[in-house]
XYZ file of C-alpha atoms in Angstrom:
241
model
C 151.485 40.129 40.301
C 152.478 41.744 43.524
C 151.847 45.464 44.075
C 154.865 47.685 44.351
C 155.402 48.983 47.886
C 156.931 52.371 48.657
C 160.529 52.176 49.725
C 161.044 52.135 53.449
C 163.294 54.642 55.168
C 166.201 53.749 57.229
C 165.453 52.290 60.637
C 164.779 54.895 63.334
C 163.713 57.696 60.912
C 160.433 58.247 62.831
C 162.296 58.595 66.087
C 164.658 61.127 64.520
C 161.733 63.248 63.259
C 160.124 63.240 66.690
C 163.355 64.310 68.353
C 163.736 67.125 65.795
C 160.270 68.466 66.645
C 161.120 68.301 70.340
C 164.365 70.182 69.841
C 162.649 72.938 67.818
C 159.983 73.344 70.516
C 162.555 73.499 73.291
C 164.321 76.433 71.664
C 161.168 78.559 71.317
C 159.983 81.039 73.911
C 157.093 79.878 76.062
C 153.701 81.568 75.547
C 151.984 80.365 78.701
C 149.643 83.025 80.146
C 150.049 83.392 83.879
C 146.322 83.179 84.633
C 144.763 84.351 86.959
C 147.527 86.860 87.661
C 147.388 87.986 84.021
C 143.949 88.295 82.485
C 143.587 87.047 78.897
C 142.834 89.467 76.077
C 139.473 88.272 74.800
C 137.933 89.190 71.440
C 135.201 91.855 71.636
C 132.466 89.368 70.631
C 133.388 86.717 73.179
C 130.428 84.623 74.342
C 131.166 84.646 78.028
C 127.835 84.970 79.800
C 124.371 86.400 79.079
C 123.530 89.735 80.720
C 120.046 91.153 81.293
C 118.963 94.779 80.851
C 115.818 94.543 82.927
C 114.318 97.908 81.917
C 113.929 96.747 78.299
C 112.275 93.419 79.108
C 108.538 93.315 78.309
C 108.023 89.653 79.365
C 107.181 88.657 75.801
C 108.590 85.146 76.544
C 110.223 84.857 73.110
C 113.622 84.000 74.592
C 112.182 81.240 76.797
C 110.131 79.734 73.959
C 112.989 79.751 71.447
C 115.632 78.387 73.832
C 116.504 74.837 72.635
C 117.632 73.820 76.141
C 114.716 75.356 78.052
C 117.126 76.909 80.533
C 115.398 80.325 80.867
C 112.803 80.746 83.612
C 110.500 83.791 83.622
C 107.718 84.711 86.044
C 105.543 87.839 85.835
C 102.225 89.348 86.814
C 99.887 91.950 85.318
C 99.252 95.415 86.700
C 96.599 97.950 85.705
C 97.894 101.317 84.611
C 95.458 104.242 85.086
C 94.456 106.369 82.128
C 96.932 109.051 81.157
C 94.185 111.598 80.320
C 90.684 112.151 81.694
C 88.202 109.940 79.887
C 90.910 107.557 78.669
C 90.994 103.812 79.042
C 93.002 101.877 81.582
C 95.575 99.455 80.259
C 97.453 96.514 81.705
C 101.163 95.752 81.508
C 103.394 92.843 82.457
C 105.724 93.242 85.417
C 108.800 91.014 85.618
C 109.057 88.981 88.825
C 111.798 86.497 87.965
C 114.312 86.073 85.156
C 116.809 83.255 85.663
C 119.162 81.308 83.388
C 120.527 77.862 84.238
C 124.065 77.964 82.839
C 124.550 74.273 83.590
C 122.138 73.628 80.690
C 122.925 76.616 78.482
C 124.930 75.769 75.356
C 125.695 79.423 74.514
C 123.972 79.337 71.132
C 122.844 82.970 71.440
C 119.335 82.359 70.072
C 117.730 84.161 73.012
C 119.824 87.263 72.292
C 118.994 87.191 68.591
C 115.214 86.809 69.008
C 114.807 89.448 71.740
C 112.898 92.286 70.000
C 113.647 94.903 72.660
C 117.417 94.479 73.216
C 117.135 93.158 76.760
C 119.799 90.425 76.475
C 123.486 90.941 75.643
C 126.712 88.948 75.478
C 129.210 89.760 78.202
C 132.872 88.655 77.997
C 132.778 87.737 81.706
C 133.666 84.069 82.159
C 134.771 83.737 85.786
C 131.566 82.411 87.309
C 132.474 78.785 88.013
C 130.809 77.202 91.025
C 131.559 74.155 93.150
C 127.873 73.151 93.171
C 125.937 72.713 89.938
C 122.784 74.038 91.611
C 124.453 77.412 92.031
C 124.814 77.868 88.267
C 121.206 79.059 88.030
C 121.660 82.819 88.207
C 118.771 85.147 88.955
C 118.073 88.557 87.426
C 120.147 90.436 90.037
C 123.292 88.591 89.000
C 122.412 88.934 85.313
C 121.973 92.688 85.859
C 125.454 92.955 87.409
C 126.971 91.393 84.286
C 125.255 94.042 82.180
C 127.877 96.608 83.193
C 130.639 94.414 81.731
C 129.107 94.425 78.243
C 131.485 96.251 75.863
C 130.299 99.145 73.750
C 129.238 98.282 70.191
C 131.926 98.723 67.547
C 131.976 101.916 65.549
C 130.304 101.903 62.160
C 132.381 101.725 59.021
C 132.785 105.317 57.699
C 132.147 104.073 54.157
C 129.052 102.087 55.134
C 125.530 103.156 54.264
C 123.691 105.136 56.920
C 121.193 103.021 58.904
C 117.600 103.345 57.738
C 116.430 104.464 61.184
C 118.915 107.361 61.261
C 118.118 108.319 57.662
C 114.366 108.454 58.391
C 114.913 110.457 61.575
C 117.239 112.891 59.785
C 114.734 113.347 56.943
C 111.924 114.093 59.399
C 114.109 116.565 61.327
C 115.088 118.388 58.113
C 111.420 118.589 57.106
C 110.396 120.123 60.435
C 113.322 122.557 60.302
C 112.326 123.701 56.793
C 108.711 124.197 57.889
C 109.787 126.213 60.930
C 112.059 128.401 58.790
C 109.253 129.020 56.274
C 106.860 130.004 59.084
C 109.444 132.391 60.528
C 109.982 134.062 57.145
C 106.213 134.406 56.602
C 105.789 135.972 60.043
C 108.626 138.437 59.386
C 107.091 139.435 56.016
C 103.651 139.949 57.558
C 105.122 142.076 60.332
C 106.989 144.234 57.817
C 103.825 144.817 55.776
C 101.763 145.697 58.862
C 104.238 148.354 60.062
C 102.990 151.976 59.032
C 105.284 154.240 57.015
C 107.209 156.881 58.915
C 105.599 160.449 58.707
C 107.511 163.226 56.841
C 110.020 165.172 58.868
C 108.617 168.318 60.529
C 110.242 171.735 59.795
C 113.112 172.608 62.023
C 111.817 175.012 64.713
C 115.081 175.048 66.612
C 115.877 178.691 67.606
C 118.942 180.183 65.983
C 122.068 180.824 67.930
C 122.594 184.356 69.345
C 124.102 186.715 66.794
C 122.865 184.761 63.761
C 120.800 186.933 61.353
C 117.368 185.588 60.519
C 116.896 184.036 57.109
C 115.499 186.393 54.475
C 111.950 185.734 53.381
C 111.282 185.469 49.693
C 108.129 187.663 49.811
C 108.188 190.519 52.310
C 104.953 191.132 54.105
C 102.743 194.036 53.092
C 103.601 197.364 54.725
C 107.106 196.213 55.512
C 109.887 198.846 55.305
C 112.394 196.287 54.080
C 113.871 196.761 50.633
C 112.633 194.672 47.788
C 114.911 192.035 46.335
C 115.608 194.294 43.300
C 116.884 197.165 45.492
C 113.962 199.643 44.938
C 112.386 201.163 47.986
C 108.827 200.095 48.556
C 106.197 202.772 48.168
C 103.042 203.295 50.093
C 100.524 200.512 50.165
C 98.896 200.152 46.794
C 101.634 202.190 44.957
C 103.658 200.228 42.392
């Protein structure tokens, strides 16, 4: 029993479909970018080239060890740092001598950037570094440092996102220190208020009276005074009621 075959179209149907696609494409507006006169608009996370921030590099060699292509070359030497305080111990630190990346071997996986614990490597959207000689694709740290200034700023955080743990811990510590400083200031103000002596009572007013103002009458006239008593009777001789 023979299998049923799908019905065939009329002859030349494939050619007609191809011509229809061609006609639709011919009527559309071209989208060719006039590079290099017009630079392309690249996404912010474009993997163009790897940039080096030399100040953050501690020569830990993690990037070179984790690179699957072994295209990162690092040379360094040790220097002795004197003690910061008298009686302290000297310490040694690594000084970077060479940091080079062979971009003829690099496959742009980004592992070196991910494993760097000190944020010394970044993605730059720069892509115009083609060379006529493959040996010139090994770029040293000076060239990698120049690409660092083309690295875009990190995107802003989502307003509804949770605050990073580092910022939350720093904010908590700052609030704690501010509360302690405020408590110390209040305690110092209270102690100063308690240590201040009370003001003495006001002294009697000895300001002389203005000219023409009669002196104030005394409640008890002195003995032997010729002034009249408060009840209007004339005072008698001393000892006489």
